[in-house]
Tab-separated table of C-alpha atoms in Angstrom:
chain	number	residue	atom	x	y	z
A	1	MET	CA	94.358	101.328	74.483
A	2	ASN	CA	92.927	104.714	75.492
A	3	GLN	CA	89.243	104.774	76.404
A	4	ASP	CA	87.020	107.772	75.739
A	5	LEU	CA	84.660	107.869	78.719
A	6	THR	CA	82.537	110.631	77.190
A	7	ARG	CA	80.833	108.098	74.897
A	8	GLY	CA	79.054	104.761	75.252
A	9	PRO	CA	76.959	103.198	78.039
A	10	VAL	CA	77.675	105.025	81.296
A	11	MET	CA	78.057	102.213	83.851
A	12	ARG	CA	79.568	99.732	81.411
A	13	SER	CA	82.268	102.252	80.455
A	14	MET	CA	82.967	103.101	84.084
A	15	LEU	CA	83.160	99.480	85.247
A	16	LEU	CA	85.359	98.340	82.358
A	17	PHE	CA	87.714	101.208	83.153
A	18	ALA	CA	87.601	100.510	86.911
A	19	ILE	CA	88.331	96.766	86.819
A	20	PRO	CA	92.003	97.062	85.727
A	21	MET	CA	92.487	99.819	88.331
A	22	ILE	CA	91.082	97.582	91.064
A	23	LEU	CA	93.254	94.664	90.002
A	24	GLY	CA	96.270	96.950	89.711
A	25	ASN	CA	95.902	98.368	93.189
A	26	LEU	CA	95.398	94.903	94.626
A	27	LEU	CA	98.730	93.991	93.078
A	28	GLN	CA	100.326	97.163	94.419
A	29	GLN	CA	99.230	96.180	97.914
A	30	CYS	CA	101.111	92.934	97.360
A	31	TYR	CA	104.366	94.878	97.754
A	32	ASN	CA	103.900	95.480	101.453
A	33	VAL	CA	101.593	92.556	102.132
A	34	ALA	CA	104.246	90.158	100.813
A	35	ASP	CA	106.756	91.752	103.176
A	36	THR	CA	104.320	91.541	106.076
A	37	LEU	CA	103.197	87.987	105.424
A	38	ILE	CA	106.664	86.532	104.837
A	39	VAL	CA	108.315	88.508	107.638
A	40	GLY	CA	105.452	87.750	110.053
A	41	ARG	CA	105.542	84.026	109.343
A	42	PHE	CA	109.310	83.564	109.229
A	43	ALA	CA	110.961	86.401	111.192
A	44	GLY	CA	108.755	86.806	114.280
A	45	THR	CA	106.433	89.295	115.957
A	46	ASP	CA	108.997	92.095	116.406
A	47	ALA	CA	109.871	91.969	112.708
A	48	LEU	CA	106.172	92.045	111.824
A	49	ALA	CA	105.666	95.083	114.064
A	50	ALA	CA	108.655	96.831	112.441
A	51	VAL	CA	107.423	96.267	108.878
A	52	GLY	CA	103.845	97.179	109.837
A	53	SER	CA	104.847	100.498	111.395
A	54	SER	CA	107.021	101.232	108.360
A	55	TYR	CA	104.006	100.614	106.136
A	56	SER	CA	102.047	103.432	107.811
A	57	LEU	CA	104.979	105.805	107.366
A	58	MET	CA	105.558	104.852	103.729
A	59	THR	CA	101.838	105.171	103.016
A	60	PHE	CA	102.051	108.763	104.272
A	61	LEU	CA	105.122	109.583	102.154
A	62	THR	CA	103.645	107.879	99.096
A	63	SER	CA	100.386	109.795	99.591
A	64	ILE	CA	102.225	113.074	98.987
A	65	LEU	CA	103.383	111.966	95.544
A	66	LEU	CA	100.150	110.110	94.829
A	67	GLY	CA	98.087	113.189	95.687
A	68	LEU	CA	100.162	115.374	93.372
A	69	CYS	CA	99.828	112.837	90.556
A	70	MET	CA	96.083	112.369	91.112
A	71	GLY	CA	95.525	116.122	91.040
A	72	SER	CA	97.451	116.442	87.793
A	73	GLY	CA	95.557	113.431	86.459
A	74	ALA	CA	92.249	115.233	86.977
A	75	LEU	CA	93.565	118.142	84.908
A	76	PHE	CA	94.834	115.733	82.225
A	77	SER	CA	91.371	114.119	82.042
A	78	MET	CA	89.660	117.475	81.555
A	79	ARG	CA	92.090	118.455	78.801
A	80	PHE	CA	91.632	115.061	77.142
A	81	GLY	CA	87.833	115.295	77.343
A	82	ARG	CA	87.986	118.806	75.871
A	83	ARG	CA	90.312	117.598	73.051
A	84	ASP	CA	92.799	120.308	74.062
A	85	GLU	CA	96.051	118.675	72.866
A	86	ALA	CA	98.210	121.771	73.300
A	87	GLY	CA	96.938	122.359	76.837
A	88	LEU	CA	97.457	118.692	77.673
A	89	ARG	CA	101.093	118.747	76.532
A	90	GLU	CA	101.798	121.929	78.459
A	91	SER	CA	100.244	120.409	81.581
A	92	ILE	CA	102.386	117.278	81.158
A	93	VAL	CA	105.620	119.273	81.212
A	94	SER	CA	104.608	121.582	84.066
A	95	SER	CA	103.326	118.770	86.282
A	96	PHE	CA	106.408	116.615	85.693
A	97	VAL	CA	108.748	119.456	86.679
A	98	LEU	CA	106.676	120.229	89.766
A	99	ILE	CA	106.215	116.675	91.060
A	100	ALA	CA	109.761	115.527	90.251
A	101	GLY	CA	111.066	118.432	92.319
A	102	VAL	CA	108.854	117.446	95.240
A	103	ALA	CA	110.023	113.816	94.941
A	104	VAL	CA	113.685	114.848	95.200
A	105	VAL	CA	113.037	116.997	98.278
A	106	LEU	CA	110.920	114.273	99.889
A	107	ASN	CA	113.686	111.706	99.365
A	108	LEU	CA	116.319	113.946	100.955
A	109	VAL	CA	114.105	114.865	103.921
A	110	SER	CA	113.213	111.206	104.553
A	111	PHE	CA	116.847	110.215	105.011
A	112	ALA	CA	117.666	113.368	107.003
A	113	CYS	CA	114.842	112.755	109.494
A	114	LEU	CA	115.331	109.000	109.828
A	115	ASP	CA	116.373	108.982	113.479
A	116	TRP	CA	113.506	111.266	114.565
A	117	ILE	CA	110.952	108.696	113.463
A	118	GLN	CA	111.318	106.551	116.577
A	119	VAL	CA	110.276	109.430	118.834
A	120	PHE	CA	107.435	110.626	116.575
A	121	LEU	CA	105.900	107.162	116.213
A	122	GLN	CA	106.702	106.047	119.781
A	123	VAL	CA	108.455	102.923	118.480
A	124	PRO	CA	109.689	100.628	121.283
A	125	ASP	CA	113.462	100.053	121.413
A	126	GLN	CA	113.047	96.322	120.790
A	127	VAL	CA	111.390	97.093	117.425
A	128	TRP	CA	113.300	100.207	116.339
A	129	GLY	CA	116.504	98.475	115.184
A	130	LEU	CA	114.562	96.298	112.748
A	131	MET	CA	112.352	99.165	111.609
A	132	ARG	CA	115.355	101.406	110.943
A	133	ALA	CA	117.046	98.711	108.873
A	134	TYR	CA	113.872	98.385	106.796
A	135	LEU	CA	113.436	102.129	106.269
A	136	VAL	CA	117.054	102.770	105.220
A	137	VAL	CA	116.429	100.569	102.191
A	138	ILE	CA	112.785	101.384	101.492
A	139	PHE	CA	113.396	105.160	101.283
A	140	ALA	CA	115.586	104.512	98.238
A	141	GLY	CA	112.445	103.521	96.332
A	142	ILE	CA	110.808	106.974	96.507
A	143	PRO	CA	111.962	108.023	92.976
A	144	ALA	CA	110.472	104.810	91.574
A	145	ILE	CA	107.191	105.535	93.370
A	146	PHE	CA	107.110	108.944	91.674
A	147	LEU	CA	107.762	107.520	88.203
A	148	TYR	CA	105.121	104.836	88.463
A	149	ASN	CA	102.387	107.050	89.903
A	150	TYR	CA	103.048	109.958	87.535
A	151	PHE	CA	102.859	107.924	84.343
A	152	ALA	CA	100.072	105.678	85.669
A	153	SER	CA	97.993	108.777	86.470
A	154	PHE	CA	98.537	110.108	82.960
A	155	LEU	CA	97.626	106.810	81.292
A	156	ARG	CA	94.457	106.479	83.381
A	157	ALA	CA	93.544	110.097	82.654
A	158	VAL	CA	93.453	109.341	78.926
A	159	GLY	CA	91.478	106.141	79.495
A	160	ASN	CA	94.233	103.502	79.648
A	161	SER	CA	93.907	101.564	82.904
A	162	VAL	CA	95.327	98.321	81.473
A	163	ALA	CA	99.008	99.292	81.035
A	164	PRO	CA	99.489	100.298	84.716
A	165	LEU	CA	97.966	96.936	85.667
A	166	ALA	CA	100.413	95.039	83.434
A	167	PHE	CA	103.491	96.684	84.923
A	168	LEU	CA	102.220	96.140	88.455
A	169	ALA	CA	101.537	92.479	87.737
A	170	VAL	CA	105.139	91.915	86.669
A	171	SER	CA	106.640	93.846	89.574
A	172	ALA	CA	104.313	92.296	92.190
A	173	CYS	CA	105.273	88.779	91.110
A	174	LEU	CA	108.923	89.803	91.130
A	175	ASN	CA	108.543	91.280	94.606
A	176	ILE	CA	107.076	88.084	96.046
A	177	ALA	CA	109.754	85.917	94.428
A	178	LEU	CA	112.549	88.174	95.697
A	179	ASP	CA	110.957	88.324	99.174
A	180	LEU	CA	111.074	84.550	99.440
A	181	TRP	CA	114.650	84.426	98.138
A	182	PHE	CA	116.048	87.279	100.252
A	183	VAL	CA	114.211	86.489	103.521
A	184	LEU	CA	114.082	82.681	103.461
A	185	GLY	CA	116.944	81.767	101.133
A	186	LEU	CA	119.522	84.397	102.081
A	187	GLY	CA	118.281	85.042	105.631
A	188	ARG	CA	118.400	88.824	105.202
A	189	GLY	CA	115.328	89.472	107.367
A	190	VAL	CA	113.537	92.823	107.173
A	191	ALA	CA	116.343	94.405	105.117
A	192	GLY	CA	115.900	91.685	102.496
A	193	ALA	CA	112.154	92.296	102.382
A	194	ALA	CA	112.818	96.000	101.790
A	195	GLU	CA	115.367	95.258	99.059
A	196	ALA	CA	112.863	93.037	97.261
A	197	THR	CA	110.234	95.785	97.374
A	198	VAL	CA	112.560	98.507	96.071
A	199	ILE	CA	113.803	96.389	93.161
A	200	ALA	CA	110.202	95.615	92.180
A	201	GLN	CA	109.259	99.304	92.450
A	202	TYR	CA	112.004	100.311	90.028
A	203	VAL	CA	110.925	97.632	87.566
A	204	SER	CA	107.389	99.054	87.481
A	205	GLY	CA	108.500	102.722	87.592
A	206	VAL	CA	111.078	102.569	84.824
A	207	GLY	CA	108.983	100.160	82.753
A	208	ILE	CA	105.855	102.311	82.693
A	209	THR	CA	107.954	105.403	81.942
A	210	LEU	CA	109.444	103.814	78.831
A	211	TYR	CA	106.024	102.514	77.761
A	212	ALA	CA	104.358	105.933	78.050
A	213	LEU	CA	107.157	107.711	76.202
A	214	ALA	CA	107.066	105.159	73.376
A	215	ARG	CA	103.307	104.646	73.007
A	216	CYS	CA	101.601	107.930	73.880
A	217	PRO	CA	101.619	110.643	71.194
A	218	GLN	CA	101.128	113.318	73.862
A	219	PHE	CA	104.768	112.826	74.911
A	220	ARG	CA	105.986	113.669	71.421
A	221	GLY	CA	106.396	117.241	70.256
A	222	LEU	CA	106.948	118.616	73.760
A	223	ARG	CA	109.835	120.925	72.835
A	224	PRO	CA	107.645	124.069	72.437
A	225	TYR	CA	106.382	123.529	76.002
A	226	LEU	CA	109.710	122.967	77.761
A	227	ARG	CA	109.769	126.585	78.915
A	228	VAL	CA	107.272	126.332	81.774
A	229	ARG	CA	104.835	129.232	81.984
A	230	GLY	CA	104.032	130.498	85.456
A	231	SER	CA	100.277	130.511	84.771
A	232	CYS	CA	100.302	126.853	83.712
A	233	LEU	CA	102.449	125.873	86.685
A	234	ARG	CA	100.020	127.636	89.020
A	235	GLU	CA	97.079	125.854	87.421
A	236	VAL	CA	98.751	122.467	87.835
A	237	ALA	CA	99.735	123.356	91.389
A	238	SER	CA	96.181	124.407	92.264
A	239	TYR	CA	94.940	120.927	91.359
A	240	SER	CA	97.947	118.950	92.532
A	241	PHE	CA	98.691	120.543	95.879
A	242	LEU	CA	95.112	120.537	97.128
A	243	THR	CA	94.782	116.861	96.222
A	244	CYS	CA	98.196	116.276	97.797
A	245	ILE	CA	97.037	118.010	100.979
A	246	GLN	CA	93.903	115.856	101.012
A	247	GLN	CA	95.914	112.638	100.624
A	248	SER	CA	98.591	113.758	103.086
A	249	VAL	CA	96.141	114.874	105.763
A	250	MET	CA	94.372	111.530	105.446
A	251	ASN	CA	97.573	109.571	105.894
A	252	LEU	CA	99.055	111.922	108.490
A	253	GLY	CA	96.001	111.180	110.609
A	254	ILE	CA	96.611	107.468	110.121
A	255	LEU	CA	100.264	107.996	111.068
A	256	MET	CA	99.204	109.758	114.274
A	257	VAL	CA	96.949	106.825	115.054
A	258	GLN	CA	99.924	104.509	114.408
A	259	GLY	CA	101.806	106.344	117.143
A	260	LEU	CA	98.905	105.782	119.533
A	261	VAL	CA	98.743	102.097	118.570
A	262	ASN	CA	102.489	101.742	119.192
A	263	SER	CA	102.024	102.994	122.748
A	264	PHE	CA	100.027	99.821	123.497
A	265	GLY	CA	103.083	97.622	122.835
A	266	PRO	CA	104.312	95.029	120.305
A	267	THR	CA	101.229	92.771	120.493
A	268	ILE	CA	98.803	95.517	119.423
A	269	MET	CA	101.381	96.814	116.928
A	270	ALA	CA	101.593	93.384	115.294
A	271	ALA	CA	97.787	92.980	115.288
A	272	PHE	CA	97.336	96.409	113.717
A	273	ALA	CA	100.042	95.694	111.115
A	274	ALA	CA	98.260	92.556	109.935
A	275	ALA	CA	94.695	93.884	110.230
A	276	VAL	CA	95.496	97.068	108.285
A	277	LYS	CA	96.764	94.971	105.365
A	278	ILE	CA	93.516	92.982	105.347
A	279	ASP	CA	91.531	96.200	105.696
A	280	SER	CA	93.414	97.841	102.822
A	281	PHE	CA	92.779	94.869	100.561
A	282	ALA	CA	89.104	94.748	101.534
A	283	TYR	CA	88.181	98.319	100.657
A	284	LEU	CA	90.474	98.662	97.640
A	285	PRO	CA	87.617	97.894	95.209
A	286	VAL	CA	85.582	100.865	96.461
A	287	GLN	CA	88.681	103.089	96.581
A	288	ASP	CA	89.663	102.346	93.003
A	289	PHE	CA	86.097	102.487	91.799
A	290	GLY	CA	86.041	106.001	93.276
A	291	ASN	CA	89.196	106.889	91.327
A	292	ALA	CA	87.738	105.459	88.093
A	293	PHE	CA	84.545	107.406	88.777
A	294	SER	CA	86.659	110.564	89.172
A	295	THR	CA	88.285	110.071	85.752
A	296	PHE	CA	84.844	109.460	84.207
A	297	ILE	CA	83.476	112.657	85.759
A	298	ALA	CA	86.562	114.708	84.802
A	299	GLN	CA	86.478	113.640	81.142
A	300	ASN	CA	82.764	114.412	80.900
A	301	TYR	CA	83.210	117.663	82.781
A	302	GLY	CA	85.830	118.672	80.207
A	303	ALA	CA	83.409	117.654	77.438
A	304	LYS	CA	80.545	119.553	79.192
A	305	LYS	CA	78.234	116.513	79.323
A	306	ALA	CA	76.148	117.153	82.439
A	307	ASP	CA	73.650	114.360	81.733
A	308	ARG	CA	76.397	111.730	81.707
A	309	ILE	CA	77.799	113.159	84.929
A	310	ARG	CA	74.424	112.853	86.683
A	311	ALA	CA	73.814	109.345	85.328
A	312	GLY	CA	77.326	108.277	86.341
A	313	LEU	CA	76.855	109.651	89.847
A	314	LYS	CA	73.632	107.725	90.428
A	315	GLY	CA	75.036	104.467	89.103
A	316	ALA	CA	78.284	104.857	91.024
A	317	VAL	CA	76.505	105.310	94.364
A	318	VAL	CA	74.484	102.109	93.909
A	319	THR	CA	77.544	100.146	92.767
A	320	SER	CA	79.792	101.384	95.564
A	321	MET	CA	77.208	100.630	98.254
A	322	GLY	CA	76.775	97.124	96.841
A	323	PHE	CA	80.540	96.592	96.954
A	324	GLY	CA	80.630	97.829	100.539
A	325	VAL	CA	77.946	95.462	101.816
A	326	VAL	CA	79.569	92.398	100.234
A	327	LEU	CA	83.058	93.313	101.443
A	328	SER	CA	81.877	93.950	105.005
A	329	ALA	CA	80.134	90.592	105.143
A	330	LEU	CA	83.213	88.733	103.892
A	331	VAL	CA	85.622	90.438	106.294
A	332	TRP	CA	83.298	89.922	109.276
A	333	VAL	CA	82.887	86.199	108.607
A	334	PHE	CA	86.510	85.439	107.712
A	335	ALA	CA	88.306	87.825	110.103
A	336	GLU	CA	90.058	85.099	112.118
A	337	PRO	CA	91.324	82.977	109.203
A	338	LEU	CA	92.480	86.148	107.452
A	339	MET	CA	94.535	87.116	110.513
A	340	GLY	CA	95.918	83.568	110.494
A	341	LEU	CA	97.522	84.260	107.122
A	342	PHE	CA	99.854	86.782	108.746
A	343	VAL	CA	100.263	85.476	112.290
A	344	GLU	CA	101.218	82.071	113.685
A	345	ALA	CA	98.302	80.224	115.308
A	346	GLY	CA	100.055	80.349	118.685
A	347	GLU	CA	99.950	84.175	118.764
A	348	VAL	CA	96.439	84.143	120.229
A	349	ALA	CA	96.522	87.683	121.655
A	350	VAL	CA	97.655	89.175	118.342
A	351	ILE	CA	94.913	87.328	116.422
A	352	GLN	CA	92.193	88.350	118.894
A	353	ALA	CA	93.206	92.029	118.744
A	354	GLY	CA	93.214	91.941	114.929
A	355	VAL	CA	89.805	90.250	114.759
A	356	LEU	CA	88.339	92.948	117.032
A	357	TYR	CA	89.678	95.622	114.666
A	358	LEU	CA	88.190	93.908	111.607
A	359	HIS	CA	84.807	93.333	113.268
A	360	ILE	CA	84.491	97.001	114.247
A	361	GLU	CA	85.922	98.767	111.187
A	362	GLY	CA	85.114	96.122	108.600
A	363	ALA	CA	81.388	96.348	109.269
A	364	PHE	CA	81.197	99.838	107.744
A	365	TYR	CA	82.867	99.763	104.328
A	366	CYS	CA	79.806	101.504	102.858
A	367	GLY	CA	80.965	104.609	104.703
A	368	ILE	CA	84.441	104.658	103.178
A	369	GLY	CA	83.000	103.745	99.751
A	370	CYS	CA	80.771	106.822	99.777
A	371	LEU	CA	83.674	108.980	100.947
A	372	PHE	CA	85.912	107.849	98.069
A	373	LEU	CA	83.142	108.766	95.607
A	374	LEU	CA	82.888	112.228	97.162
A	375	TYR	CA	86.656	112.733	96.979
A	376	GLY	CA	86.628	111.741	93.305
A	377	LEU	CA	83.601	113.879	92.486
A	378	TYR	CA	84.954	117.120	93.925
A	379	ARG	CA	88.430	116.549	92.473
A	380	ALA	CA	86.938	115.966	89.004
A	381	LEU	CA	84.674	119.023	89.184
A	382	GLY	CA	87.586	121.325	89.974
A	383	ARG	CA	86.783	121.559	93.688
A	384	PRO	CA	89.756	119.765	95.297
A	385	GLY	CA	89.458	122.076	98.298
A	386	MET	CA	86.212	120.355	99.258
A	387	SER	CA	88.022	117.012	99.285
A	388	VAL	CA	90.453	118.526	101.788
A	389	VAL	CA	87.558	119.658	103.990
A	390	LEU	CA	86.025	116.170	103.981
A	391	THR	CA	89.382	114.616	104.823
A	392	VAL	CA	89.885	116.988	107.737
A	393	ILE	CA	86.422	116.096	109.077
A	394	SER	CA	87.022	112.358	108.688
A	395	LEU	CA	90.572	112.229	110.026
A	396	GLY	CA	90.112	114.935	112.642
A	397	THR	CA	87.252	112.963	114.132
A	398	ARG	CA	89.218	109.724	113.902
A	399	VAL	CA	92.322	111.051	115.643
A	400	ALA	CA	90.481	112.998	118.346
A	401	LEU	CA	88.121	110.145	119.227
A	402	ALA	CA	90.916	107.564	119.071
A	403	TYR	CA	92.925	109.392	121.726
A	404	LEU	CA	89.837	110.228	123.795
A	405	LEU	CA	88.165	106.808	123.783
A	406	SER	CA	91.331	104.735	124.180
A	407	ALA	CA	92.139	106.655	127.361
A	408	ILE	CA	88.988	105.257	128.990
A	409	PRO	CA	90.025	102.004	130.725
A	410	ALA	CA	86.727	100.240	129.977
A	411	ILE	CA	87.153	100.896	126.242
A	412	GLY	CA	90.910	100.811	125.681
A	413	VAL	CA	92.260	99.940	122.243
A	414	SER	CA	88.789	99.242	120.815
A	415	GLY	CA	88.201	103.000	121.028
A	416	ILE	CA	90.863	103.482	118.330
A	417	TRP	CA	89.044	101.099	116.006
A	418	SER	CA	85.577	102.591	116.729
A	419	ALA	CA	86.726	106.124	115.861
A	420	VAL	CA	87.303	105.188	112.218
A	421	PRO	CA	83.726	104.568	110.942
A	422	ILE	CA	82.412	107.501	112.974
A	423	GLY	CA	84.775	109.800	111.066
A	424	TRP	CA	83.740	108.268	107.735
A	425	PHE	CA	80.036	108.883	108.264
A	426	LEU	CA	80.440	112.455	109.517
A	427	ALA	CA	82.452	113.311	106.389
A	428	ASP	CA	79.859	111.547	104.193
A	429	ALA	CA	77.088	113.654	105.691
A	430	ALA	CA	79.041	116.865	105.053
A	431	GLY	CA	79.938	115.900	101.468
A	432	VAL	CA	76.419	114.848	100.482
A	433	GLY	CA	74.904	117.915	102.121
A	434	TYR	CA	77.265	120.228	100.239
A	435	TYR	CA	76.430	118.540	96.930
A	436	LEU	CA	72.666	118.814	97.467
A	437	LEU	CA	72.970	122.500	98.319
A	438	ARG	CA	75.365	123.407	95.472
A	439	LYS	CA	74.721	120.877	92.695
A	440	ASN	CA	73.572	123.478	90.158
A	441	ARG	CA	76.689	125.590	90.660
A	442	LEU	CA	78.954	122.528	90.674
A	443	LEU	CA	77.952	121.752	87.083
A	444	ALA	CA	78.341	125.342	85.896
A	445	TRP	CA	81.452	125.403	83.714
A	446	PRO	CA	84.171	128.030	84.313
A	447	GLU	CA	85.561	130.114	81.492
A	448	GLU	CA	88.055	128.359	79.212
A	449	GLY	CA	91.484	128.185	80.876
A	450	ALA	CA	90.182	129.387	84.229
A	451	SER	CA	91.709	127.996	87.382
A	452	PRO	CA	89.786	125.383	89.391
A	453	ARG	CA	87.300	126.521	91.951
A	454	SER	CA	87.821	125.784	95.601
């Protein structure tokens, strides 16, 4: 069911829309977490390190498609809020052509550059064989990633956050079942874990595609819009590529940090692989709340309802900060048992390194919660360029400080972990300052059909 976020109680509407998104993304994390947990428990530390390093790379590749889809989703939300059915249909066709083309190129480049990855990520020889076997299979799932994220972004843009959750629930359960069968039953190791993930991805990607085509009236009557106009394509690109750059820069920075982590050897690699999964699960609620907040703002921006935008912003800040405090407390207290889910009790060094990561980074989820709200706000108000600026500040600080601090013998690997919250808070300060200085202009609507402002 589509939800019109331009009507009804502000926070109730936003939270009801956000909850399925939060649950859905938790399930999506199950894809790689299932691989990590099962491989880590039953295939050893080297296999865990291989899957963990692959996760950082796949997160970067996925972020390119996700950013394009999120940018188009913001445009869909504005059109939906404005009740511009013709503009919405034209945007659907243009964005699909654009993002599908990028997905094809990305798939080809991934396979072509496979053997350069070891050098770029500084993967030790003892891990590379396993990591390569995993990546050869996992790259085949890139088209499915495109299908799921494109149609999920559209459905969420028109207020339907339940259908993406349903398809993820089915595929996540399938992924876990296949993981157990392929890794434990058939003894296929990391390749089996990758095969399970790819099969599950295609189930969700193809399933949500068929659902959207059958159930959404916006996908009917598209024939007049099949000839893509250059002006519409440029408008879609202006939203999509800036959001793509923001997502890609964020994950490229993380990938660069992965290379630095790998230089500390398999123990730190394995600790980082497990801790990042816990970290990703922990701050998913604030990340997805930020995405739900963005859809709320975009629909109301399209409908020109400034009062609802201001009320939603105030409520979202309080809610996100509350989430952050609770999540930080839980991760701090349960850091060691959480690491024990992924690592055998005898791997004391791996567990200790992971706990240190979670105690340093996990104490500051308020910072990342605020940053996700700022990303969503500027994307929804047609200022995706500002989201790029905030990402550059956050990730630039993180990467620079990680390399600088970790080179100091007295600090070592803890310098990598400490750089993360510092980057978050510097970006928060820049984003809030910009909003306070420009808030009147941010809520000044452009002319009908005008391109987004950067």
